Every structure is written in structure tokens, then in C-alpha cells.
Tab-separated table of C-alpha atoms and ligand atoms in Angstrom:
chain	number	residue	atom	x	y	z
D	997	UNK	CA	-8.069	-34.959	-34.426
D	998	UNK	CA	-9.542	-31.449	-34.929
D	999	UNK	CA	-7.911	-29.060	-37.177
D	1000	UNK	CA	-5.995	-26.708	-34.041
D	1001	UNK	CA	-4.635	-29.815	-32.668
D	1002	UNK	CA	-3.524	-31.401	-35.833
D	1003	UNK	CA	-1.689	-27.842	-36.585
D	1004	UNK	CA	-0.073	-27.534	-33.525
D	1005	UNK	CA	1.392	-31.056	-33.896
D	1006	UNK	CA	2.648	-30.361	-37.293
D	1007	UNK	CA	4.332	-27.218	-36.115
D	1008	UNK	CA	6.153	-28.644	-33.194
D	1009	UNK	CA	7.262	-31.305	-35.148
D	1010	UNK	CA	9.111	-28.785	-37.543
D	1011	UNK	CA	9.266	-26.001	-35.176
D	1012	UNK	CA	10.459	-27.346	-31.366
D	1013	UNK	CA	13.736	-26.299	-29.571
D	1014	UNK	CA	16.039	-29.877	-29.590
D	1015	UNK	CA	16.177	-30.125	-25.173
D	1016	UNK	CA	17.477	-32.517	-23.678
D	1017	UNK	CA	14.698	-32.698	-21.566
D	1018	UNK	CA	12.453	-33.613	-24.460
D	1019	UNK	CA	14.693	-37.359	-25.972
D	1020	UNK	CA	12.085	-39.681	-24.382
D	1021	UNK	CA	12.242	-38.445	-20.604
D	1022	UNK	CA	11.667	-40.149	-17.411
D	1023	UNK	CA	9.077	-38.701	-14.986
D	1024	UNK	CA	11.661	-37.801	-13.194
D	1025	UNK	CA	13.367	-35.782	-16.121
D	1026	UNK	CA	9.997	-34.008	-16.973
D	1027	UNK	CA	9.718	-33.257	-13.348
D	1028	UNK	CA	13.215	-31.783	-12.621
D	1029	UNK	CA	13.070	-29.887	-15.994
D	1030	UNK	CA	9.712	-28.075	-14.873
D	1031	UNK	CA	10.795	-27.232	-11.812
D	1032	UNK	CA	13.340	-25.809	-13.251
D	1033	UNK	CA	11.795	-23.962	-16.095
D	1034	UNK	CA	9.826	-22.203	-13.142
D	1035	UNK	CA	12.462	-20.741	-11.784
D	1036	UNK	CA	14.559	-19.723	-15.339
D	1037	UNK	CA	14.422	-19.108	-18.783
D	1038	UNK	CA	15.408	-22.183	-21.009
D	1039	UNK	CA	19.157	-21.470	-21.891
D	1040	UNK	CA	20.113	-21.020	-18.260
D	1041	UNK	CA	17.699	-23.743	-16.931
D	1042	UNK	CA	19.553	-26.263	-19.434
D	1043	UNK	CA	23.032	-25.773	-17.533
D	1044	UNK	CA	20.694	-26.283	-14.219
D	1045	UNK	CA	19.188	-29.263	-15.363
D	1046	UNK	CA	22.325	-31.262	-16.948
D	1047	UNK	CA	24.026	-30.673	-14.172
D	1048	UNK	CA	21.442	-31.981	-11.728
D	1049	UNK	CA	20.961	-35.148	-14.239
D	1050	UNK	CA	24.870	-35.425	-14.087
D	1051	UNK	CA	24.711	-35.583	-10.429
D	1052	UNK	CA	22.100	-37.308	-9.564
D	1053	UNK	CA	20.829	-39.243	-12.802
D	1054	UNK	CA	17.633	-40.784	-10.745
D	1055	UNK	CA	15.046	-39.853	-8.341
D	1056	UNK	CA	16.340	-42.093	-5.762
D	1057	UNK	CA	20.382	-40.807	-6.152
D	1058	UNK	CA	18.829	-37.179	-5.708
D	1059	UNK	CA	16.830	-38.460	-2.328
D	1060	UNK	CA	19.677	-39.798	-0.900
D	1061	UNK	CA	22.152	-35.873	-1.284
D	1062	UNK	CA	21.532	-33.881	1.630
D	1063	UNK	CA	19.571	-31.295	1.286
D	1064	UNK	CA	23.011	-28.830	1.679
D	1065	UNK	CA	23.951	-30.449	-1.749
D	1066	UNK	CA	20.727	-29.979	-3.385
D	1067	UNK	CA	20.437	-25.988	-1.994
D	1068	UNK	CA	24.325	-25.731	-3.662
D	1069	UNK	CA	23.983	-26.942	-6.814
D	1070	UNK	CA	20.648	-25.318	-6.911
D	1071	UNK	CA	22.424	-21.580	-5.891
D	1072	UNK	CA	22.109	-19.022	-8.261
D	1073	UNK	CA	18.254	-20.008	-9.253
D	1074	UNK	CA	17.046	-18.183	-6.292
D	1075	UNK	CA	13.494	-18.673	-4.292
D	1076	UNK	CA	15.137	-22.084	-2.235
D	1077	UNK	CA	11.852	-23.250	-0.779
D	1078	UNK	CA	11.308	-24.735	-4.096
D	1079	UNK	CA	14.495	-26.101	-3.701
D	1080	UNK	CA	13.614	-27.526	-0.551
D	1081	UNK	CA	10.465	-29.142	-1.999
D	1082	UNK	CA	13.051	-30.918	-4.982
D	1083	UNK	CA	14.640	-32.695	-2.378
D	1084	UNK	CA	11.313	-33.859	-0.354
D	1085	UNK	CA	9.619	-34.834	-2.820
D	1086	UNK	CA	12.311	-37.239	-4.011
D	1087	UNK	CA	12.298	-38.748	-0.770
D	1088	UNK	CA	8.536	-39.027	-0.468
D	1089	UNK	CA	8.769	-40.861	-4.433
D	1090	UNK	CA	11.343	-42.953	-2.837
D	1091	UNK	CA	9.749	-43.897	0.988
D	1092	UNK	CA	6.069	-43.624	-0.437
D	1093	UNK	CA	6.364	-45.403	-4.490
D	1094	UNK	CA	9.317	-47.174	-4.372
D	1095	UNK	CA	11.594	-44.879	-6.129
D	1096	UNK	CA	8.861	-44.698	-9.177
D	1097	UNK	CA	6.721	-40.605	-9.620
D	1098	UNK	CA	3.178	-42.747	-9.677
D	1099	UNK	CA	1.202	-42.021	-12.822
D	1100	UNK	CA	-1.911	-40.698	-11.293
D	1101	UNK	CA	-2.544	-36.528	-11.233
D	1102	UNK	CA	-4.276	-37.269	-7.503
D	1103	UNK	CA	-1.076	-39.238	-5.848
D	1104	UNK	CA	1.124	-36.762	-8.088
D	1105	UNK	CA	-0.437	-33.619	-6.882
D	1106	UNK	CA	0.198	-35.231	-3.158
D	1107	UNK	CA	3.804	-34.519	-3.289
D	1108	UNK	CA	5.756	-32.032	-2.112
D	1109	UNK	CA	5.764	-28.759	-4.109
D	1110	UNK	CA	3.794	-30.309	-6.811
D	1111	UNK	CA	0.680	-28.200	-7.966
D	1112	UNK	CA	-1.852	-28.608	-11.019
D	1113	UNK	CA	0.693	-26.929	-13.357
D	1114	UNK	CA	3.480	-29.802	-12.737
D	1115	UNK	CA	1.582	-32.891	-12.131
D	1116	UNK	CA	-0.433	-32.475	-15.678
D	1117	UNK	CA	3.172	-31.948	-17.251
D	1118	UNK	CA	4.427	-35.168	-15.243
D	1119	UNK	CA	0.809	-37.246	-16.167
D	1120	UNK	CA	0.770	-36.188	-19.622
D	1121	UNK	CA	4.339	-36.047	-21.309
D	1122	UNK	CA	5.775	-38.878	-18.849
D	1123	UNK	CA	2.910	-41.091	-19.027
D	1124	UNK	CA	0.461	-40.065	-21.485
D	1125	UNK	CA	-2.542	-39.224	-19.553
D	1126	UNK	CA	-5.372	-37.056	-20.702
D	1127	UNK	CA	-4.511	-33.511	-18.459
D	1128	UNK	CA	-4.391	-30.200	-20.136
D	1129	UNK	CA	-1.512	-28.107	-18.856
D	1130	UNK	CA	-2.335	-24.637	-18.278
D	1131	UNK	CA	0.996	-22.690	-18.061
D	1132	UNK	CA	1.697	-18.270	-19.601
D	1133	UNK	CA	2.150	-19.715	-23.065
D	1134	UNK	CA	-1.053	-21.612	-23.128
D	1135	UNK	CA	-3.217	-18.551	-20.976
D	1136	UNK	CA	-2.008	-16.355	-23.969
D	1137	UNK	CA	-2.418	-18.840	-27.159
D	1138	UNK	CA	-5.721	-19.726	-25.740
D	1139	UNK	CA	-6.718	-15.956	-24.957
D	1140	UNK	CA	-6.036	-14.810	-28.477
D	1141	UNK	CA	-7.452	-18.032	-30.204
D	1142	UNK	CA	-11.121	-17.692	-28.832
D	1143	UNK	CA	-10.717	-13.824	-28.082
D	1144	UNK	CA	-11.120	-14.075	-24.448
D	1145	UNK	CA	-11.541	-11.469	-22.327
D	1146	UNK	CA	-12.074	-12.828	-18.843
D	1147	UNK	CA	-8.987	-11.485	-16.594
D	1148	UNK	CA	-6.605	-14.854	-16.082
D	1149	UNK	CA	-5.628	-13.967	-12.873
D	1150	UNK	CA	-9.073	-14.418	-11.105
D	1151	UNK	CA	-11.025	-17.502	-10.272
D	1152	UNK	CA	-13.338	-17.111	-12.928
D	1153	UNK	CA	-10.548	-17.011	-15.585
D	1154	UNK	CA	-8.695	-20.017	-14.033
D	1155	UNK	CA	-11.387	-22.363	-14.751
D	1156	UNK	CA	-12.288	-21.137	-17.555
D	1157	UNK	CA	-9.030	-21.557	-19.476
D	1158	UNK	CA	-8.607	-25.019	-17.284
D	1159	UNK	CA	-11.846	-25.932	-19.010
D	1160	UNK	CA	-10.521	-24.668	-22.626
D	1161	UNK	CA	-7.456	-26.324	-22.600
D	1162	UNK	CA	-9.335	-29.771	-21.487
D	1163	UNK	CA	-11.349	-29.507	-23.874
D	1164	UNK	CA	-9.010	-28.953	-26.606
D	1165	UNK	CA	-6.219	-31.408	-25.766
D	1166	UNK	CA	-5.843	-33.966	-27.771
D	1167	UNK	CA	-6.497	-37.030	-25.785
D	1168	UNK	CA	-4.635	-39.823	-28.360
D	1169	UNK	CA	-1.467	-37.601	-27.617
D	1170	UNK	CA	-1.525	-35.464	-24.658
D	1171	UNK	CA	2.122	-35.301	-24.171
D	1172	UNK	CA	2.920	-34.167	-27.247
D	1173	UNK	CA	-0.048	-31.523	-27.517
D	1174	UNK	CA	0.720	-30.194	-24.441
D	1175	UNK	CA	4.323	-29.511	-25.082
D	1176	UNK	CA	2.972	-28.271	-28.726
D	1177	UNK	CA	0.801	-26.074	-27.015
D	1178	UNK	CA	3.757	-24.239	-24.755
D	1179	UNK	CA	6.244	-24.563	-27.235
D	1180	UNK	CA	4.143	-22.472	-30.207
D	1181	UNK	CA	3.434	-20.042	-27.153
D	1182	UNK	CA	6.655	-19.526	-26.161
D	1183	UNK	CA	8.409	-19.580	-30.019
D	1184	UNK	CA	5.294	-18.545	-32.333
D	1185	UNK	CA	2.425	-16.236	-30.309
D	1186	UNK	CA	4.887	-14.675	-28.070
D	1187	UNK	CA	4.035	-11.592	-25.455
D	1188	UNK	CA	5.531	-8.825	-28.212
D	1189	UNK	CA	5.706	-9.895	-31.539
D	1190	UNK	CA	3.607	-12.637	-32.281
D	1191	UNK	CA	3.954	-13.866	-35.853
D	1192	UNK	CA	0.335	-13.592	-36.859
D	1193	UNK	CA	1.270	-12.813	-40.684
D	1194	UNK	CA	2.961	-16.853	-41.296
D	1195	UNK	CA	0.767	-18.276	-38.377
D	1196	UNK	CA	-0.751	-21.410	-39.470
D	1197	UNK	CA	-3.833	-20.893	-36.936
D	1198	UNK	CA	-4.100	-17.492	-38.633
D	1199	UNK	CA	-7.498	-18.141	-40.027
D	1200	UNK	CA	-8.836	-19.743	-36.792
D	1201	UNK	CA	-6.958	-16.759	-34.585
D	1202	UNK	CA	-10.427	-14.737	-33.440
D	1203	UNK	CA	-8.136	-12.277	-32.402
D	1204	UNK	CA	-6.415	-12.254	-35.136
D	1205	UNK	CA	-9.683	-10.804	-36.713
D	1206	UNK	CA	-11.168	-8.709	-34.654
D	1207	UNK	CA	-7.405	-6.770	-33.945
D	1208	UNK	CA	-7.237	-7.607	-30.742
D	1209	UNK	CA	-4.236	-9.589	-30.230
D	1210	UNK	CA	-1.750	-7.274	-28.450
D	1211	UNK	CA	-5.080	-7.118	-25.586
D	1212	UNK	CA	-4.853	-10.642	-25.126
D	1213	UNK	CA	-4.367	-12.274	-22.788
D	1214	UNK	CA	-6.157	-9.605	-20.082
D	1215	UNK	CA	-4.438	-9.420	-16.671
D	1216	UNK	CA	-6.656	-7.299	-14.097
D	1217	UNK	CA	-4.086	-4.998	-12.557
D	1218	UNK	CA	-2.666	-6.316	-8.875
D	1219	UNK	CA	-4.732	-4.024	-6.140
D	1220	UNK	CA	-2.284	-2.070	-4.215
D	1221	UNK	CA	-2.701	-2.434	-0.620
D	1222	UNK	CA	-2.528	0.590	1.824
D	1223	UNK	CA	-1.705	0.354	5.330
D	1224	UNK	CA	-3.611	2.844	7.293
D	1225	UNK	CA	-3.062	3.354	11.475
D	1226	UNK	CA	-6.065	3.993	13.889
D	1227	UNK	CA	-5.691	5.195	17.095
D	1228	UNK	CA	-8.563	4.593	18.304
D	1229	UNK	CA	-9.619	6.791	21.564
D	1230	UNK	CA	-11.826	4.843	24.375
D	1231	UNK	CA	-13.095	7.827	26.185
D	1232	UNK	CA	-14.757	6.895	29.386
D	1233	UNK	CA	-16.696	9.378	31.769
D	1234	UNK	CA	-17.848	8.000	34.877
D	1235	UNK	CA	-19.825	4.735	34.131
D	1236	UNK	CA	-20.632	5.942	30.301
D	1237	UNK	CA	-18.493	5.341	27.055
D	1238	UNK	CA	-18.280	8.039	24.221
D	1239	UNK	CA	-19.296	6.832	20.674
D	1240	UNK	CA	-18.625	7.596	17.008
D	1241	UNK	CA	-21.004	7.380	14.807
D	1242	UNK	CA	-19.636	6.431	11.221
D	1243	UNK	CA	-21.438	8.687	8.562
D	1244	UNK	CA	-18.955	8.784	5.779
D	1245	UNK	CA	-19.780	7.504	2.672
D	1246	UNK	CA	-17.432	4.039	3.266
D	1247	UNK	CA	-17.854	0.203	4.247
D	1248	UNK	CA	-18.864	1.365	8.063
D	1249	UNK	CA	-21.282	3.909	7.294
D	1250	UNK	CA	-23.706	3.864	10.365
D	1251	UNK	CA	-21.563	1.428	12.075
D	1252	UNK	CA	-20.799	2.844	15.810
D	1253	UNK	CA	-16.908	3.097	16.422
D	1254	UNK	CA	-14.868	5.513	18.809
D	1255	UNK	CA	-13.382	8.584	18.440
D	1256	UNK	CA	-10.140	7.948	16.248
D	1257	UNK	CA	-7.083	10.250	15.516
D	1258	UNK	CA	-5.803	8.319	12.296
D	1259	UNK	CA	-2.043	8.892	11.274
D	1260	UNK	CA	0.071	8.055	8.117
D	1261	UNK	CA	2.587	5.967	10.754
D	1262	UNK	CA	2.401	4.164	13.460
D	1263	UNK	CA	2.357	6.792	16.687
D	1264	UNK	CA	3.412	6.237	20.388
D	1265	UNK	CA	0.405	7.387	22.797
D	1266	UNK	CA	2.570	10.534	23.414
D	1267	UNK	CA	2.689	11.223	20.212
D	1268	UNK	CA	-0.927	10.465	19.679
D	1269	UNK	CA	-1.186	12.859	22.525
D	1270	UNK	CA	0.740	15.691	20.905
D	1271	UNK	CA	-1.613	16.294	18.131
D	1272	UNK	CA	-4.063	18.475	17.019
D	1273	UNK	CA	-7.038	15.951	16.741
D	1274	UNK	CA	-6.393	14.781	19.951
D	1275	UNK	CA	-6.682	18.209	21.885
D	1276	UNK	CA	-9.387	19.474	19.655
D	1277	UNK	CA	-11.251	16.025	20.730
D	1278	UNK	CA	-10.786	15.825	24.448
D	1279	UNK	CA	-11.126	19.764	24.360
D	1280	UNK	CA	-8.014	20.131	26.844
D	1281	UNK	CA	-10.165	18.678	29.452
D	1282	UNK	CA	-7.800	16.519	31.929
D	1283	UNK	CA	-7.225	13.330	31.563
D	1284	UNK	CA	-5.859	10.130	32.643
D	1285	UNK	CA	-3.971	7.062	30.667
D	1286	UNK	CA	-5.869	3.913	31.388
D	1287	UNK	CA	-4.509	1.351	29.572
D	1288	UNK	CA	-3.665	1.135	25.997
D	1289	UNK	CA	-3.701	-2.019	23.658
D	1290	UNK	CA	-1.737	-4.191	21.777
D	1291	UNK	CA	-1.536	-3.551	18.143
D	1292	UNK	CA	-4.190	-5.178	16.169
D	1293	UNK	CA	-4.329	-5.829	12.298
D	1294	UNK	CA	-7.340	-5.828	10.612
D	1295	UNK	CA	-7.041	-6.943	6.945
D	1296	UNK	CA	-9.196	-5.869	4.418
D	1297	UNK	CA	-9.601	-5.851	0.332
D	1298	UNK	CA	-7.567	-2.841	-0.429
D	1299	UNK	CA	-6.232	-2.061	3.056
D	1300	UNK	CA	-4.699	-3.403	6.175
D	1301	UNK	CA	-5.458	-1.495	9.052
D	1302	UNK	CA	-3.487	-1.107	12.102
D	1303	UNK	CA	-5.286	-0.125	15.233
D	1304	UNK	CA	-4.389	1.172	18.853
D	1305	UNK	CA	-6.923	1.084	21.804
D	1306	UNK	CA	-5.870	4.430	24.506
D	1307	UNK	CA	-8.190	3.960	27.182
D	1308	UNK	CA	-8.868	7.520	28.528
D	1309	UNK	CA	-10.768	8.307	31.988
D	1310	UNK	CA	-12.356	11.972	32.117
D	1311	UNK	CA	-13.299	14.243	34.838
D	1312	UNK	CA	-15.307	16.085	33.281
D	1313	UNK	CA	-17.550	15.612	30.128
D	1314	UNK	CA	-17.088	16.991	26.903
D	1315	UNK	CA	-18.799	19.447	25.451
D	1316	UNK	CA	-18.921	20.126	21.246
D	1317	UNK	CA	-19.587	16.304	20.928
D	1318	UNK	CA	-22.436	16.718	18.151
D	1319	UNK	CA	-20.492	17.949	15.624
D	1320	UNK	CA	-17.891	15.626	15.847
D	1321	UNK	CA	-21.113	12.859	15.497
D	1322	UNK	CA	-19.767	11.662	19.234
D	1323	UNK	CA	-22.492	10.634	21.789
D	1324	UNK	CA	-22.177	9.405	25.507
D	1325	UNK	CA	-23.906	5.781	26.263
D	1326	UNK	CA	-23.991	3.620	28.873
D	1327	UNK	CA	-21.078	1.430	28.484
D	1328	UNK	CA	-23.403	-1.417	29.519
D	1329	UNK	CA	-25.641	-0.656	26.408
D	1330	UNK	CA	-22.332	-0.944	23.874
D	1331	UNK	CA	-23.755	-4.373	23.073
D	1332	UNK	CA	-26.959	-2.603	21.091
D	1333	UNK	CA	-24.854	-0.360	18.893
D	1334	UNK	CA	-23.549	-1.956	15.131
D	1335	UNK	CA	-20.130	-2.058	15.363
D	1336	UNK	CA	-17.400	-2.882	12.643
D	1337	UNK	CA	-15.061	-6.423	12.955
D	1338	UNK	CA	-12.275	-4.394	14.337
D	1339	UNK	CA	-14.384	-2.905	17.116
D	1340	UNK	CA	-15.417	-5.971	18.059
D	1341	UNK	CA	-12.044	-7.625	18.066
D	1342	UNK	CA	-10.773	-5.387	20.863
D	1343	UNK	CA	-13.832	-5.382	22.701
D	1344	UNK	CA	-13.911	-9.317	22.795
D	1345	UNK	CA	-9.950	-9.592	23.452
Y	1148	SF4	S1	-2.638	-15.366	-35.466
Y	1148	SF4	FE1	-1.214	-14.347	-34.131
Y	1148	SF4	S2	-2.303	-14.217	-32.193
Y	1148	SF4	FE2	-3.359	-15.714	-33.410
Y	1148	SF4	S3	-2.476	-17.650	-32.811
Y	1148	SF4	FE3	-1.344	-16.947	-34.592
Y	1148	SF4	S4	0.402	-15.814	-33.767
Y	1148	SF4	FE4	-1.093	-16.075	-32.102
């Protein structure tokens, strides 16, 4: 046993919070408690969990409530798909492994609302398997241990502290360094006041020595996603199309779109009509409504973009269209220009 593993056993030995989840639990008792632990912190999850154990003290007795029962006594815990799940994936334990959680991370991982998180905690406390468990506690122990900087809410991060924790667990007792692991997270290295000064990792804590503790672990900030609406104008004089050419410094530059009269909401075509970018575009020649499209939504990193087609038919042909970096084409020759995803979409519809 290496030195960090040794320590954290020693400390949750003298240090751990006396659960009842924790006296020599079934895989269905490690499973319940998790699920509930997702949802709540540990003092209300306790009056969850007894309750549910009260009820229904095995797998099979909770597959046979109906699912009304289960979504009652789980009220109050909120987010009831995962409540949902509970229930299914007692009856799939009971119809597809005779009433038993199989002791295999694959066949675990196969049931309903079970992800990597809960079938490690299932394979490795219920039935001593090698898996890591890679829950907050552990991203932030492990952060501040090595002094990691990758972001643990991107891929990169993910497998990198998936590969960390593998590689530290202690495979003679997974169980009990896993729930070491969370416990010392959640009761020792905590979010605010970690207790580096009687931390018995202190002089392994990289963190700890280069004073960067309250940085770790490093979240990259959740992109806020705009909504922005196009209404795209699809100007047509006699058998020729007007086009935009995109010269702004963004991800279409010298892509070919059409004229667009963008708005902070989503406009009817008379209101479209109404404003100033529309008149200055069709330069108050007359006009006639076509046809107009559906909505369609174009998702993109940092935006999701909302788009109208109006389908305009003009007697007569504009004039300043240089300046507004408008051309007329053929509307048989639309197929040569570059044109962005969202373009194409309508075209293709
Ligand atoms: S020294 Fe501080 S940051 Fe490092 S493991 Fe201990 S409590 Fe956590």
C-alpha cells in the first residue's frame, strides 16, 4: 500500500460519519444510498433512505410498489426522473438477475439510471472490485493533491482524473478507499476551509506548497448561450436571386447568405416589414409576399439562432446594392456560391 492510500485508510477509520448506509451494506443499500446522496445532502438523505429501507427492505419488495408509491415517498427530493429510474431498475435487477445487482461494472452500468459514478460505488464497496469512483470530493482532493490544473468539467479533465483515481485506488481494498477518498473530501479538504494546517497528506498536498489550494479544483466557467433571430430576406427579381456577401470578421466570413434584418425577438413578417432595415433594403420599391418559412433553429457553440425565410418578388431592381455587399445572380447559379449550414437547410427543405 502506498503512503496516500495507507493515510486515507487510517483517517477514515478514526475520522468517518457512523451511516447507516455504511454497517456492511447490500448492493442494494449502497445503491439506494447513492442515489440518494445525489439528490441531498447527508442529514436529509438519511431520513430518505431509512425510510425507503423501512419500506421496502429489498430490491425485489421495492420492484414490486408501484411506481405512485415510489414517486410519494420519494416527494420532497425533487428531479423525479431519477425517481423513475429507482423503480426500473429494481425491476430490471429483479426480471433480468434474479432479484441479485450483478457484480460486474458492464451489466451494472446496463441498468436503468446507473452511470460510471454509481456502478463503481455499487462494484467497489458492495463487492470489492477494483473501480475508482470519481465523485466532487474526489475531483477536488485529487486536484489539490497533484496541483492540477486541467478544467474538470471538459473531456480532457474527465479522463484525466478517471485515470488518477485508477491509478491510485487501492486495489486490496477498493471499497474502503473509495469511501476514504469521498469521506476526507467531504469532512477534511472541503470547498471553503480545508484543514491543510492538521492534514495528514499535508506534506504530499502539491498544492499545499505551491499556495494554490483555494484554485483547485478549476471549473471552466459554463458558456452562456445567446439566442439571436434572423429574418432572413429572399429577394427575387425576375428569374435572378439577390445575395449577401458575408465580410464581417465572424465564422461566415465570405460565406454567401441573403439579405437579413436581425432582431433581439422573434418578429411577425409585418413587423419585419415595419422596420427601418427593411425599407432602407428594398429601397421602398413595391413588393409582393411570396411565401415565408417555418422557423428554423440552428444551434451553434455560443448561440442558437432562429431564422425566418420572407420570400419577396420585385418589380423592379434595386439600386444601392454595393454598399450593402448585395449582388443579383442567377438563381440557377446559387449552387456555386459558399453558403453557411443554415442557408443550406432552408434551401434543401
Ligand atoms: S493539505 Fe489541504 S488541500 Fe492538501 S489535501 Fe490536505 S486539506 Fe486538502
Amino acid at each position: 500500500m502506498n503512503f496516500i492510500q495507507d493515510t486515507l485508510i487510517n483517517w477514515y477509520e478514526e475520522n468517518h460519519r457512523d451511516l447507516p448506509w455504511r454497517h456492511r451494506p447490500t448492493p442494494y443499500q449502497v445503491w439506494l444510498s447513492e442515489v440518494i446522496l445525489q439528490q441531498t445532502r447527508v442529514n436529509q438523505g438519511m431520513d430518505y433512505y431509512l425510510r425507503f429501507i423501512e419500506r421496502w427492505p429489498t430490491v425485489a419488495d421495492l420492484a414490486q410498489a408501484s411506481e405512485e408509491e415510489v414517486l410519494k415517498q420519494w416527494q420532497g427530493l425533487g428531479y423525479y426522473s431519477r425517481a423513475r429510474n429507482l423503480h426500473k431498475c429494481a425491476r430490471q435487477v429483479v426480471e433480468q438477475h434474479g432479484g441479485q445487482f450483478p457484480a460486474d461494472f458492464e451489466q451494472l452500468k446496463k441498468l436503468q439510471g446507473i452511470g460510471d459514478y454509481t456502478a463503481a460505488a455499487i462494484a467497489s464497496i458492495a463487492f470489492d472490485l477494483p473501480h475508482a469512483v470519481v465523485d466532487g470530493n474526489v475531483y477536488r482532493v485529487l486536484s489539490r493533491l497533484y496541483d492540477i490544473d486541467t478544467p474538470i468539467n471538459i473531456n480532457e479533465g474527465q479522463k484525466l482524473f478517471a485515470d488518477l483515481a485508477d491509478e491510485l485506488l487501492n486495489r486490496e481494498q477498493p471499497g474502503l478507499h473509495n469511501q476514504a477518498l469521498m469521506e476526507f473530501g467531504a469532512l477534511h479538504c472541503t470547498p471553503k476551509n480545508p484543514n491543510c494546517l492538521l492534514c495528514p497528506l499535508q506534506a504530499q498536498c502539491l498544492a499545499f506548497a505551491h499556495q494554490t489550494v483555494m484554485q483547485r479544483p478549476v471549473k471552466l466557467a459554463k458558456v452562456k448561450v445567446s439566442t439571436r433571430y434572423f429574418n432572413y430576406l429572399v429577394i427575387r427579381f425576375e428569374d435572378s436571386i439577390y445575395l449577401h456577401k458575408r465580410s464581417g470578421n465572424d465564422i461566415w466570413r465570405n460565406l454567401y447568405d441573403f439579405p437579413c434584418v436581425e432582431s433581439e425577438t422573434s418578429l411577425s413578417v409585418d413587423e419585419v416589414i415595419a422596420t427601418a432595415q427593411f425599407k432602407e433594403l428594398i429601397e421602398d420599391k413595391p413588393f409582393t409576399i411570396v411565401k415565408v418559412s417555418p422557423v428554423f433553429t440552428h444551434k451553434l457553440t455560443h448561440r442558437t439562432l432562429l431564422a425566418q425565410f420572407i420570400e419577396l418578388k420585385l418589380e423592379k431592381k434595386l439600386l444601392q446594392i454595393e454598399t450593402k455587399d448585395l449582388f443579383l445572380t442567377p438563381e440557377t447559379d446559387l449552387g456555386s456560391f459558399p453558403i453557411p449550414r443554415l442557408i443550406d437547410l432552408y434551401l434543401t427543405t
